[in-house]
PDB file of C-alpha atoms in Angstrom:
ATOM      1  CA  UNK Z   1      30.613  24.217 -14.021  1.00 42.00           C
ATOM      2  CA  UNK Z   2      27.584  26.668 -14.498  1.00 46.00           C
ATOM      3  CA  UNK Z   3      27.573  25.590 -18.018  1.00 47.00           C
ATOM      4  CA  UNK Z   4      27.236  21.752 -16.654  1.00 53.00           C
ATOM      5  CA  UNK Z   5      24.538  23.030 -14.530  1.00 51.00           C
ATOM      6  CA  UNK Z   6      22.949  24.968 -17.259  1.00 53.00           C
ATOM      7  CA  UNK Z   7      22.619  21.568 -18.955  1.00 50.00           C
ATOM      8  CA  UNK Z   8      21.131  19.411 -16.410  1.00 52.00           C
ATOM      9  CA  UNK Z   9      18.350  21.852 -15.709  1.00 53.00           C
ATOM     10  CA  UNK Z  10      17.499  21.363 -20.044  1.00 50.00           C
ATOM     11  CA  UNK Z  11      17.643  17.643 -19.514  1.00 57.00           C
ATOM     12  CA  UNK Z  12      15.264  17.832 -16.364  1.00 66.00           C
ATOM     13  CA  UNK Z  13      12.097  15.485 -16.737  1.00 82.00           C
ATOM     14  CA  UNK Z  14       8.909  16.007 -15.156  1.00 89.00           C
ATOM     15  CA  UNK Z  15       7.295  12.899 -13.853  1.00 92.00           C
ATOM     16  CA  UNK Z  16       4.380  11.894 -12.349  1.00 94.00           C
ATOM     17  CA  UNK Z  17       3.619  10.430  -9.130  1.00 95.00           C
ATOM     18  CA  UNK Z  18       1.647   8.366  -7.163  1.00 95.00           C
ATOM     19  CA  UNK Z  19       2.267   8.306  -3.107  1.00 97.00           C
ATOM     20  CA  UNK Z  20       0.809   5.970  -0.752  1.00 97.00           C
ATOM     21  CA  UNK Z  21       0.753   6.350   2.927  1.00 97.00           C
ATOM     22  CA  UNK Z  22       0.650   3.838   5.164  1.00 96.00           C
ATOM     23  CA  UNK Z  23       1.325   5.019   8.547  1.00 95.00           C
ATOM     24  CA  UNK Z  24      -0.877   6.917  11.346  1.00 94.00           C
ATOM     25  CA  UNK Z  25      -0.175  10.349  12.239  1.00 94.00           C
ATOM     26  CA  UNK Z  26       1.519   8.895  15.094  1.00 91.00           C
ATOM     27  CA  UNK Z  27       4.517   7.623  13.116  1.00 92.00           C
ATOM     28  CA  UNK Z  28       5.853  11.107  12.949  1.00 93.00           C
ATOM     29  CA  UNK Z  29       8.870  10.568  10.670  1.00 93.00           C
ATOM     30  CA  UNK Z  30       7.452   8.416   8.482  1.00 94.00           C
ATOM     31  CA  UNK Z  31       4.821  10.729   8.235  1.00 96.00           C
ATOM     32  CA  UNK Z  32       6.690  13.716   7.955  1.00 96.00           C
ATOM     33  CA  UNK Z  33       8.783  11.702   5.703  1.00 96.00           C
ATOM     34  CA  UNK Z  34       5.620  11.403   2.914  1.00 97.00           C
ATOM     35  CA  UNK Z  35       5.150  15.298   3.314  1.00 97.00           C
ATOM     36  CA  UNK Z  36       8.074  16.552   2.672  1.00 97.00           C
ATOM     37  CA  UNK Z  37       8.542  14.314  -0.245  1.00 97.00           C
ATOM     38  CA  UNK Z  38       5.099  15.425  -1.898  1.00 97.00           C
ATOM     39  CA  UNK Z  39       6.577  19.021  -0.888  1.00 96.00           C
ATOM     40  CA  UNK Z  40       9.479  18.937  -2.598  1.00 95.00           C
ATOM     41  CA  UNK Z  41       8.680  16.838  -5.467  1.00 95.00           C
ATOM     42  CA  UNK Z  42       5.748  19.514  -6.131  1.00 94.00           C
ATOM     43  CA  UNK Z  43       8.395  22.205  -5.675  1.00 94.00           C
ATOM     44  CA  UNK Z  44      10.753  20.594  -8.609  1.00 93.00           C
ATOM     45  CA  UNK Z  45       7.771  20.998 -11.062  1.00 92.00           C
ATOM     46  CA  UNK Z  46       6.309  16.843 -10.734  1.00 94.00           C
ATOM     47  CA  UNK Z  47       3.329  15.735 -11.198  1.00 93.00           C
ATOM     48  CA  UNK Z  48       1.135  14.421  -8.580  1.00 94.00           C
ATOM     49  CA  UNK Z  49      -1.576  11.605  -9.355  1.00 86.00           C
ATOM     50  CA  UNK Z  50      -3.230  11.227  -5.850  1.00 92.00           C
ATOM     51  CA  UNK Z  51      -1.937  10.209  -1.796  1.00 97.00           C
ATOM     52  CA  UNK Z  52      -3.807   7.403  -0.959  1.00 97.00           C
ATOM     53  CA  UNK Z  53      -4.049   7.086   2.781  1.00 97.00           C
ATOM     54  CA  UNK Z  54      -4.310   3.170   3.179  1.00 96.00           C
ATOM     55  CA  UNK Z  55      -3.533   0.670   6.578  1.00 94.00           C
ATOM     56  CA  UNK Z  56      -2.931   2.917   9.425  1.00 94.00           C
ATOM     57  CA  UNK Z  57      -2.607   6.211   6.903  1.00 96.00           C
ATOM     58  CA  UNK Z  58      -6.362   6.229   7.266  1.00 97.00           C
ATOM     59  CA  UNK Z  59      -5.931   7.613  10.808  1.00 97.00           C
ATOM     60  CA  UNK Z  60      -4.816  11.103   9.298  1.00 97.00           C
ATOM     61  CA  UNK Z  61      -7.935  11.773   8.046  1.00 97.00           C
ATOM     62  CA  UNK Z  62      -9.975  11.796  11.573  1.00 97.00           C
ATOM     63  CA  UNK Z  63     -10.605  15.630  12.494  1.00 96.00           C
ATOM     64  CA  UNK Z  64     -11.457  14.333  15.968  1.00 95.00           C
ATOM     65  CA  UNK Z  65      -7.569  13.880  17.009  1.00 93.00           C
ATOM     66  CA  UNK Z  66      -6.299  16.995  19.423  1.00 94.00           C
ATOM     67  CA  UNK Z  67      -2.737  17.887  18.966  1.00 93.00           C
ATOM     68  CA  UNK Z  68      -0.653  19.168  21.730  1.00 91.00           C
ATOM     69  CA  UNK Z  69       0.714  22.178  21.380  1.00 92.00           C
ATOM     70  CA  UNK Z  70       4.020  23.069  19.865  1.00 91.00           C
ATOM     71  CA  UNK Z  71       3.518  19.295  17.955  1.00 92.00           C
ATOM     72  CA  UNK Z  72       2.689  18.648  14.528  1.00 94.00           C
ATOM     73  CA  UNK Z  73      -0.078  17.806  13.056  1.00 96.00           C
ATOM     74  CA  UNK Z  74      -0.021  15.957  10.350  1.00 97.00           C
ATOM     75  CA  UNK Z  75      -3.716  16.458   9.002  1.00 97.00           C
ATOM     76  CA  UNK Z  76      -3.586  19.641   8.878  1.00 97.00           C
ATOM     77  CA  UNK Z  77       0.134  19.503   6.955  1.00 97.00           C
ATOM     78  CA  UNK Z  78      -2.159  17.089   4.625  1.00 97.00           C
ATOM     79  CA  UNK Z  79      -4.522  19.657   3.841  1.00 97.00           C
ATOM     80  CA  UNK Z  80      -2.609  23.000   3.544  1.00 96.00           C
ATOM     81  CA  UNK Z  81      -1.109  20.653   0.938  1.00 95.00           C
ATOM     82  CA  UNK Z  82      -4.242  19.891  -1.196  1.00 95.00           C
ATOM     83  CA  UNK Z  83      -5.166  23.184  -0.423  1.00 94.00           C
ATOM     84  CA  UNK Z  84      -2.476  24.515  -2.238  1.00 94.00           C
ATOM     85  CA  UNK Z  85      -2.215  22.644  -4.921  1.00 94.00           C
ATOM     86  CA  UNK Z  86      -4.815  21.247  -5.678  1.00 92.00           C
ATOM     87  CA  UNK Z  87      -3.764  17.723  -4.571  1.00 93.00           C
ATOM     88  CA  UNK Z  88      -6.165  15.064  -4.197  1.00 94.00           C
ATOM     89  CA  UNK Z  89      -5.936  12.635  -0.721  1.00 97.00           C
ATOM     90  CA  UNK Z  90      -8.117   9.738  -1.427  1.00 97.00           C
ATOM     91  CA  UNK Z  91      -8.204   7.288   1.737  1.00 98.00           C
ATOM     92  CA  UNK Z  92      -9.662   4.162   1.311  1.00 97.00           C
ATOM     93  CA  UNK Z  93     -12.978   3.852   2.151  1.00 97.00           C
ATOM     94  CA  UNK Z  94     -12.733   0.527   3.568  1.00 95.00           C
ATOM     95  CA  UNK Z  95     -10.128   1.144   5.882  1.00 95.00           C
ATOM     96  CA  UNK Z  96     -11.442   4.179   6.935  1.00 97.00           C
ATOM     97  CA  UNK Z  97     -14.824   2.651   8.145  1.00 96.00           C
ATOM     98  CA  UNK Z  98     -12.885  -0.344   9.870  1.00 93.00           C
ATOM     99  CA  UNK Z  99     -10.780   2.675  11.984  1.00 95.00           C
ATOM    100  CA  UNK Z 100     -13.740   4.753  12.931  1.00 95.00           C
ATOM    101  CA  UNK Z 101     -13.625   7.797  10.153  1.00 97.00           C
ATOM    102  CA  UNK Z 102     -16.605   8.360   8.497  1.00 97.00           C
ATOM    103  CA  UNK Z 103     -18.157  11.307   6.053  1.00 97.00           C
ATOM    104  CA  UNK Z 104     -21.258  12.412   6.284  1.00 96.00           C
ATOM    105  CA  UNK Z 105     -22.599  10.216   3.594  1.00 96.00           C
ATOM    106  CA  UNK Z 106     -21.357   7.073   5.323  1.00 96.00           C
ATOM    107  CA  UNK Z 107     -22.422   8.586   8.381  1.00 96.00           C
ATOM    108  CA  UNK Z 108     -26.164   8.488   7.632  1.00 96.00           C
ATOM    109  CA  UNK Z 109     -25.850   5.329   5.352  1.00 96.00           C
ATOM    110  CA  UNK Z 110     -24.641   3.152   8.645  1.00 96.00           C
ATOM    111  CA  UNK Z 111     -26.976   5.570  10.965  1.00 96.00           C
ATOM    112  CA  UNK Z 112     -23.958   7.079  13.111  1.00 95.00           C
ATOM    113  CA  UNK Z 113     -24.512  10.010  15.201  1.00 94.00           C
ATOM    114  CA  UNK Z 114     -21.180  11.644  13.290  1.00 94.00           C
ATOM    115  CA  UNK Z 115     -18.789  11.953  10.590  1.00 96.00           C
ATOM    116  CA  UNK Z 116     -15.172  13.129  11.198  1.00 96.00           C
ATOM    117  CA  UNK Z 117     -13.763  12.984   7.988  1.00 98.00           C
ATOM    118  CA  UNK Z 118     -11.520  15.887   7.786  1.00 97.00           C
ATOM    119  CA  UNK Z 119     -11.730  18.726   5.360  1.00 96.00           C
ATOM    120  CA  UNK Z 120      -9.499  17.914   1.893  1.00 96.00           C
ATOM    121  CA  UNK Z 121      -9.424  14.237   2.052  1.00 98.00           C
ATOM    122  CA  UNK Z 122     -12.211  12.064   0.453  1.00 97.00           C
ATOM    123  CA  UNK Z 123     -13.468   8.447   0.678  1.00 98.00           C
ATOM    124  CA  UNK Z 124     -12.532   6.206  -2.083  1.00 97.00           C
ATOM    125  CA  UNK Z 125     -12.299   2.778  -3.218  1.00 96.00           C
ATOM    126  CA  UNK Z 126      -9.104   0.760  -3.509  1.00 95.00           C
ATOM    127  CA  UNK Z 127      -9.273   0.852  -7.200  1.00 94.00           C
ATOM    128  CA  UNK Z 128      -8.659   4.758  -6.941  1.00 94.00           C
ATOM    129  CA  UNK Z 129      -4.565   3.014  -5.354  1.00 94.00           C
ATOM    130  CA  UNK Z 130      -4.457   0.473  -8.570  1.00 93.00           C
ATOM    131  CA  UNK Z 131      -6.023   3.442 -11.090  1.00 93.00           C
ATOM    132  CA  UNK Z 132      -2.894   5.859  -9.583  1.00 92.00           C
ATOM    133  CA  UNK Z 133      -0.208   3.108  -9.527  1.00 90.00           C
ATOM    134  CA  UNK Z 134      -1.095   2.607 -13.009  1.00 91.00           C
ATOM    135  CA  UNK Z 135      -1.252   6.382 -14.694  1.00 90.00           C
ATOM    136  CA  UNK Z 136       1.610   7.423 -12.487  1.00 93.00           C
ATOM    137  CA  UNK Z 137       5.605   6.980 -13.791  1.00 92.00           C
ATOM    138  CA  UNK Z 138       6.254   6.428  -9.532  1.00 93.00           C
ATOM    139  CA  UNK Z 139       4.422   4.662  -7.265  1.00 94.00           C
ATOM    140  CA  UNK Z 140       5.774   5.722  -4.033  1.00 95.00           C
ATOM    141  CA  UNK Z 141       4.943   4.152  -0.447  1.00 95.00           C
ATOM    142  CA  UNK Z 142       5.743   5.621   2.730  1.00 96.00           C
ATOM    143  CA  UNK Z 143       5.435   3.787   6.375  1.00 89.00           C
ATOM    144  CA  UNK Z 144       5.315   0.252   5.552  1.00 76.00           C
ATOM    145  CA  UNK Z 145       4.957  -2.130   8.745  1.00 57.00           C
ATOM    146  CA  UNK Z 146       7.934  -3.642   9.817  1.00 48.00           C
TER     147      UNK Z 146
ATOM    148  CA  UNK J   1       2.750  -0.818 -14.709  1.00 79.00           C
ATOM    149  CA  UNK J   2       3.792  -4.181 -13.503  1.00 90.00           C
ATOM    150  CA  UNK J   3       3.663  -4.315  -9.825  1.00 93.00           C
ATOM    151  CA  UNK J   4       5.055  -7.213  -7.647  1.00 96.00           C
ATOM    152  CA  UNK J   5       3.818  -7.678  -3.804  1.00 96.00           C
ATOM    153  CA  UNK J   6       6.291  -9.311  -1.223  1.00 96.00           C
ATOM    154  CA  UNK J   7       4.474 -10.415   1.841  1.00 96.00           C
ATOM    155  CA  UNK J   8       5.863 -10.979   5.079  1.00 95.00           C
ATOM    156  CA  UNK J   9       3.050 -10.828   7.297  1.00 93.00           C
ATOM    157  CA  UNK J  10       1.871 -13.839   9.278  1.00 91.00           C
ATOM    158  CA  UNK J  11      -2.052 -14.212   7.885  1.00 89.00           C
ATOM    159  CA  UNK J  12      -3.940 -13.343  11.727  1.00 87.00           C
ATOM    160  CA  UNK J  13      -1.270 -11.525  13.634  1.00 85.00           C
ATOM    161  CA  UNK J  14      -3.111  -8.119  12.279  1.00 85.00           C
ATOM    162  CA  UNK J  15      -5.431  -6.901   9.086  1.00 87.00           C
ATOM    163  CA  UNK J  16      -2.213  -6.421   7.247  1.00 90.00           C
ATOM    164  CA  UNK J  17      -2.141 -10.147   5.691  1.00 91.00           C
ATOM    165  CA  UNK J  18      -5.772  -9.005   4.468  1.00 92.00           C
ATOM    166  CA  UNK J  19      -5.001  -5.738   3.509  1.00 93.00           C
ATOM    167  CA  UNK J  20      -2.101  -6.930   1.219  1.00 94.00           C
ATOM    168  CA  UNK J  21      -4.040  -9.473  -0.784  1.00 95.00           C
ATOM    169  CA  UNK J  22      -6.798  -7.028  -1.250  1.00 94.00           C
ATOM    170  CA  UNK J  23      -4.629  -4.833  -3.128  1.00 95.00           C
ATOM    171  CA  UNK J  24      -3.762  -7.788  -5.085  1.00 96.00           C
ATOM    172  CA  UNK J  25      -7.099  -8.609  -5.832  1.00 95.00           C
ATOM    173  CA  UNK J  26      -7.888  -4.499  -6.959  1.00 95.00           C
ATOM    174  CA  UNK J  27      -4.606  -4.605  -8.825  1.00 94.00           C
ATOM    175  CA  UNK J  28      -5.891  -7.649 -11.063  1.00 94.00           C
ATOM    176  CA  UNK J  29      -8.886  -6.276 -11.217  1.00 93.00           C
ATOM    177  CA  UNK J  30      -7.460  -3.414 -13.451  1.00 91.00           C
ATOM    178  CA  UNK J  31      -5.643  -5.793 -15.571  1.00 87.00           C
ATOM    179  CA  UNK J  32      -2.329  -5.405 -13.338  1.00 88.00           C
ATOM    180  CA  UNK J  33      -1.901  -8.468 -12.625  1.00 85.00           C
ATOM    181  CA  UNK J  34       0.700  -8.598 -10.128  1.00 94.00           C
ATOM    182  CA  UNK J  35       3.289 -11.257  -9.275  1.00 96.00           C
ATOM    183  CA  UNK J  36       3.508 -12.002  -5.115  1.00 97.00           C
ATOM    184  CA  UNK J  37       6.322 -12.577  -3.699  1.00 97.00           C
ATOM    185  CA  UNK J  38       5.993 -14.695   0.124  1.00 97.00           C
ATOM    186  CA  UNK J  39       8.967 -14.372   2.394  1.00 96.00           C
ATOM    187  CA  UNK J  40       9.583 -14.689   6.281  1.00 95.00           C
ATOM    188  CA  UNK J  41       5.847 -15.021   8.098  1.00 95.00           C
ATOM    189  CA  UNK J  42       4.219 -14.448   4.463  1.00 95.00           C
ATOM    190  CA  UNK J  43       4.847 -18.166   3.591  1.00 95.00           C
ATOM    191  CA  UNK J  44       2.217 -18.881   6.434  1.00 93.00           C
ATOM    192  CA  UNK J  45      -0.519 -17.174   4.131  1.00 93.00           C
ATOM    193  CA  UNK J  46      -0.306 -20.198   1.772  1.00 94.00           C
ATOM    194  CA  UNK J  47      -0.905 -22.996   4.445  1.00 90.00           C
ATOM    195  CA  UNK J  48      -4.512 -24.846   4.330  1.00 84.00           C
ATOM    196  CA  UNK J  49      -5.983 -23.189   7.318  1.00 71.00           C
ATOM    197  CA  UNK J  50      -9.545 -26.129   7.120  1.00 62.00           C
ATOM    198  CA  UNK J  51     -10.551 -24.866  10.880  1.00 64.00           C
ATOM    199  CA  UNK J  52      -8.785 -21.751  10.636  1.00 64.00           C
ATOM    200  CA  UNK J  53      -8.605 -20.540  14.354  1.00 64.00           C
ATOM    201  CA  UNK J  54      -9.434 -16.873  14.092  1.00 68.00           C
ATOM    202  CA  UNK J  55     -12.730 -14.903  13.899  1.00 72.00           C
ATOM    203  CA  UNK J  56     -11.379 -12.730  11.150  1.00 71.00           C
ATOM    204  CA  UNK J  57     -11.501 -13.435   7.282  1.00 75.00           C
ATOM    205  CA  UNK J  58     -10.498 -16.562   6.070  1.00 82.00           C
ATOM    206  CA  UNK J  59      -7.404 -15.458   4.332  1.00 88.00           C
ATOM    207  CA  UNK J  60      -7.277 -19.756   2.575  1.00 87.00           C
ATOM    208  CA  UNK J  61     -10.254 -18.118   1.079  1.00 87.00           C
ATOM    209  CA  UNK J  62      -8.796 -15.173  -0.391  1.00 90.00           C
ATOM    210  CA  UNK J  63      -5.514 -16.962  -1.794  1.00 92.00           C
ATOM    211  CA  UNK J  64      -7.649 -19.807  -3.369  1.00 90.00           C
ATOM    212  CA  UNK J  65      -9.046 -16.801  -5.224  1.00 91.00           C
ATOM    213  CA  UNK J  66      -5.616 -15.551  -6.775  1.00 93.00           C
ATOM    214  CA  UNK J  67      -6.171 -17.970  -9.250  1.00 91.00           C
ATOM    215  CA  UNK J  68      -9.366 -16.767 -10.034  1.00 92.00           C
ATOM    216  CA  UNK J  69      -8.398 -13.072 -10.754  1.00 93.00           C
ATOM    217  CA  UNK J  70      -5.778 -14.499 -12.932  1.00 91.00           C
ATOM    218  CA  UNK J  71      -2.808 -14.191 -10.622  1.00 93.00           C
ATOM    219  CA  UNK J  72      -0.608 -16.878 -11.024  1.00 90.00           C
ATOM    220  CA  UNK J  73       2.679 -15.449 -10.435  1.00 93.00           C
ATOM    221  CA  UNK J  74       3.262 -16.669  -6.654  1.00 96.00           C
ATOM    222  CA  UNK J  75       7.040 -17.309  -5.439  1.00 97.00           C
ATOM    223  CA  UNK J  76       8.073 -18.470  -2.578  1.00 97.00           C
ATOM    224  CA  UNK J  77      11.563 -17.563  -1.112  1.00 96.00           C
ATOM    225  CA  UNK J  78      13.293 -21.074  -0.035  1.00 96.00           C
ATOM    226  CA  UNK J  79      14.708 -20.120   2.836  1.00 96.00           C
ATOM    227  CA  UNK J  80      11.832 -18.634   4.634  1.00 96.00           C
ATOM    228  CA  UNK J  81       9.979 -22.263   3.696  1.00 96.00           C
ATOM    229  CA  UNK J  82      13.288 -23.561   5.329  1.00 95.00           C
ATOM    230  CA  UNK J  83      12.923 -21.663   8.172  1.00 95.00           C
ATOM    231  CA  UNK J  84       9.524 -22.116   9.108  1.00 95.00           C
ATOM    232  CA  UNK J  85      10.039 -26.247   8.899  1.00 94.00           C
ATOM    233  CA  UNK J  86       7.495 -26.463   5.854  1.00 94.00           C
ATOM    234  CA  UNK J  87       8.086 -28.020   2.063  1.00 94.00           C
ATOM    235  CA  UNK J  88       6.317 -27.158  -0.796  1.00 94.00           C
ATOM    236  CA  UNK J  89       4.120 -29.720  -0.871  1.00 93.00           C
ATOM    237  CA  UNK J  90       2.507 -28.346   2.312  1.00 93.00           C
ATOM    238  CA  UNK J  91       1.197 -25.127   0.568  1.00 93.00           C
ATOM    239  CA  UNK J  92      -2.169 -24.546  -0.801  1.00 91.00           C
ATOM    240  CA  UNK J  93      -1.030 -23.304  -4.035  1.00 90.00           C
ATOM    241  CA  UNK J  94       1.056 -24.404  -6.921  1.00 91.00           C
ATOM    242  CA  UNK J  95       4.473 -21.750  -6.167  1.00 95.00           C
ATOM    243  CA  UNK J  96       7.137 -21.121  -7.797  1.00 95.00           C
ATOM    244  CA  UNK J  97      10.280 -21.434  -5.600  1.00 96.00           C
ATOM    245  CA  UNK J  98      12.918 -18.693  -5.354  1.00 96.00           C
ATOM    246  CA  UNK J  99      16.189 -18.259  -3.163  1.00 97.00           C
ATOM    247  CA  UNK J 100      16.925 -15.378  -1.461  1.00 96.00           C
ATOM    248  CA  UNK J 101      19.954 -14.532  -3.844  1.00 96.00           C
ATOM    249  CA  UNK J 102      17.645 -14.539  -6.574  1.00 96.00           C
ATOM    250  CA  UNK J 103      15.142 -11.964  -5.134  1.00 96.00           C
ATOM    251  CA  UNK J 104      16.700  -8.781  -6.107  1.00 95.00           C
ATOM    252  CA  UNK J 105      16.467 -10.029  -9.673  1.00 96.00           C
ATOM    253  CA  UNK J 106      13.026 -10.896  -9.523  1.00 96.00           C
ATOM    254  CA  UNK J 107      12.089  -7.402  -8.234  1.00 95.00           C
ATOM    255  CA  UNK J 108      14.175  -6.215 -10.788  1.00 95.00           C
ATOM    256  CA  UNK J 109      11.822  -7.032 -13.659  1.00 95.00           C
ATOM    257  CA  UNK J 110       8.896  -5.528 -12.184  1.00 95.00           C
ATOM    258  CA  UNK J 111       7.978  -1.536 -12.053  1.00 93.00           C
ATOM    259  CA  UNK J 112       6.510  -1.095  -9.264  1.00 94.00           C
ATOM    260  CA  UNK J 113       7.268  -3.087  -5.891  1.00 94.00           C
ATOM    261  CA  UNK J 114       5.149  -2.779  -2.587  1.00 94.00           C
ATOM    262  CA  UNK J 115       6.135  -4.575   0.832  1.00 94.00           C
ATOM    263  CA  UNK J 116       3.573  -5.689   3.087  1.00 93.00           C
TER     264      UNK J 116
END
């Protein structure tokens, strides 16, 4: 049986993903869901393109949401995440403007008295999804609407 | 990558009929071009909205486009067409029909599959 397991590990292949989020910090499993996978597909030695934070997803990258205490928060999961490893969170631009999050370059460009784009993630277009989904061996979506 | 979308989304109920055929659009625009899939509410997306009764986008506008960016890979599952009381001829777009047994194989030949 080791021997068996001794073989697997040689025939292990690293791929690389691609994750999309689509669900506000709100959704917590879903949400969870999308960490844990980036987590533990990190942990087994993957490679990660990009999350793109698209639909509702944009909503975890507002650094103007208060979490109760003893909850989770999901931003800052996000961003001990890139932190870590480096990861990129691109959240599209578009999206993010139609929910209210802004950096400060947007900020001044549509003369708003703030940004709130939180610390790790970074405003892109959707051709940064389409660019991922086509470098990446797995293009993986969490929190689809039902 | 080949990528095929399935959507189910009525076109005004939310942005999510938009925000589906936007990454359609992006997706041909890198030479993706992806193959849609409409089934339950999605068929609704292909009807000729000529006073279409909602201040938001114009989502006629958007699938008369498809065409456009080269996307001409549009099924329609038969019994969601069934369903909603429409035939084919009522759609905006030339589609290819598809029944609901048959979708799994569909998906099959595609790499990538996203569900809107």
């Amino acid at each position: 049986m080791a021997g068996f397991l001794y073989m697997s590990d040689l025939m292990f292949k690293t791929l690389s993903y691609a994750v999309l989020v689509r669900c506000g910090p709100g959704d917590l499993a879903r949400s969870l869901s999308a960490i844990e996978f980036v987590q533990e597909l990190l942990a087994q030695g993957h490679g990660l393109e990009r999350v793109f934070f698209y639909q509702q997803g944009v909503l975890c990258a507002s650094n103007l949401r208060v979490v109760p205490q003893g909850e989770v928060d999901i931003t800052a999961l996000w961003q001990t995440l890139a932190q870590e490893h480096g990861i990129e969170l691109g959240v599209c631009i578009a999206g993010a403007l139609h929910n209210g999050i802004v950096d400060a370059q947007e900020a001044e460009r549509y003369e708003l008295d703030h940004s709130n784009l939180a610390l790790g993630f970074s405003l892109v277009g959707l051709g940064q999804l389409a660019a991922a989904s086509a470098d990446c061996d797995r293009l993986v979506s969490f929190g689809a609407g039902v | 990558m080949s990528c095929i979308l399935t959507l189910t989304r009525a076109p005004y109920e939310s942005q999510a009929a938009k925000e589906s055929l936007d990454v359609a659009l992006v997706l041909a625009a890198f030479e993706q071009n992806p193959g849609i899939l409409f089934i339950d509410d999605g068929v609704l997306q292909l009807l000729p909205t000529s006073n279409h009764p909602s201040p938001a986008k114009h989502i006629g506008k958007i699938i008369s486009a498809l065409e456009m960016y080269d996307i001409n890979e549009l099924w329609v599952e038969q019994e969601s067409l069934q369903q909603l009381g429409l035939t084919v001829e009522q759609l905006s777009q030339p589609v290819k029909l598809i029944l609901r047994k048959d979708v799994a194989s569909l998906l099959a030949k595609f790499d990538q599959h996203l569900v809107f």
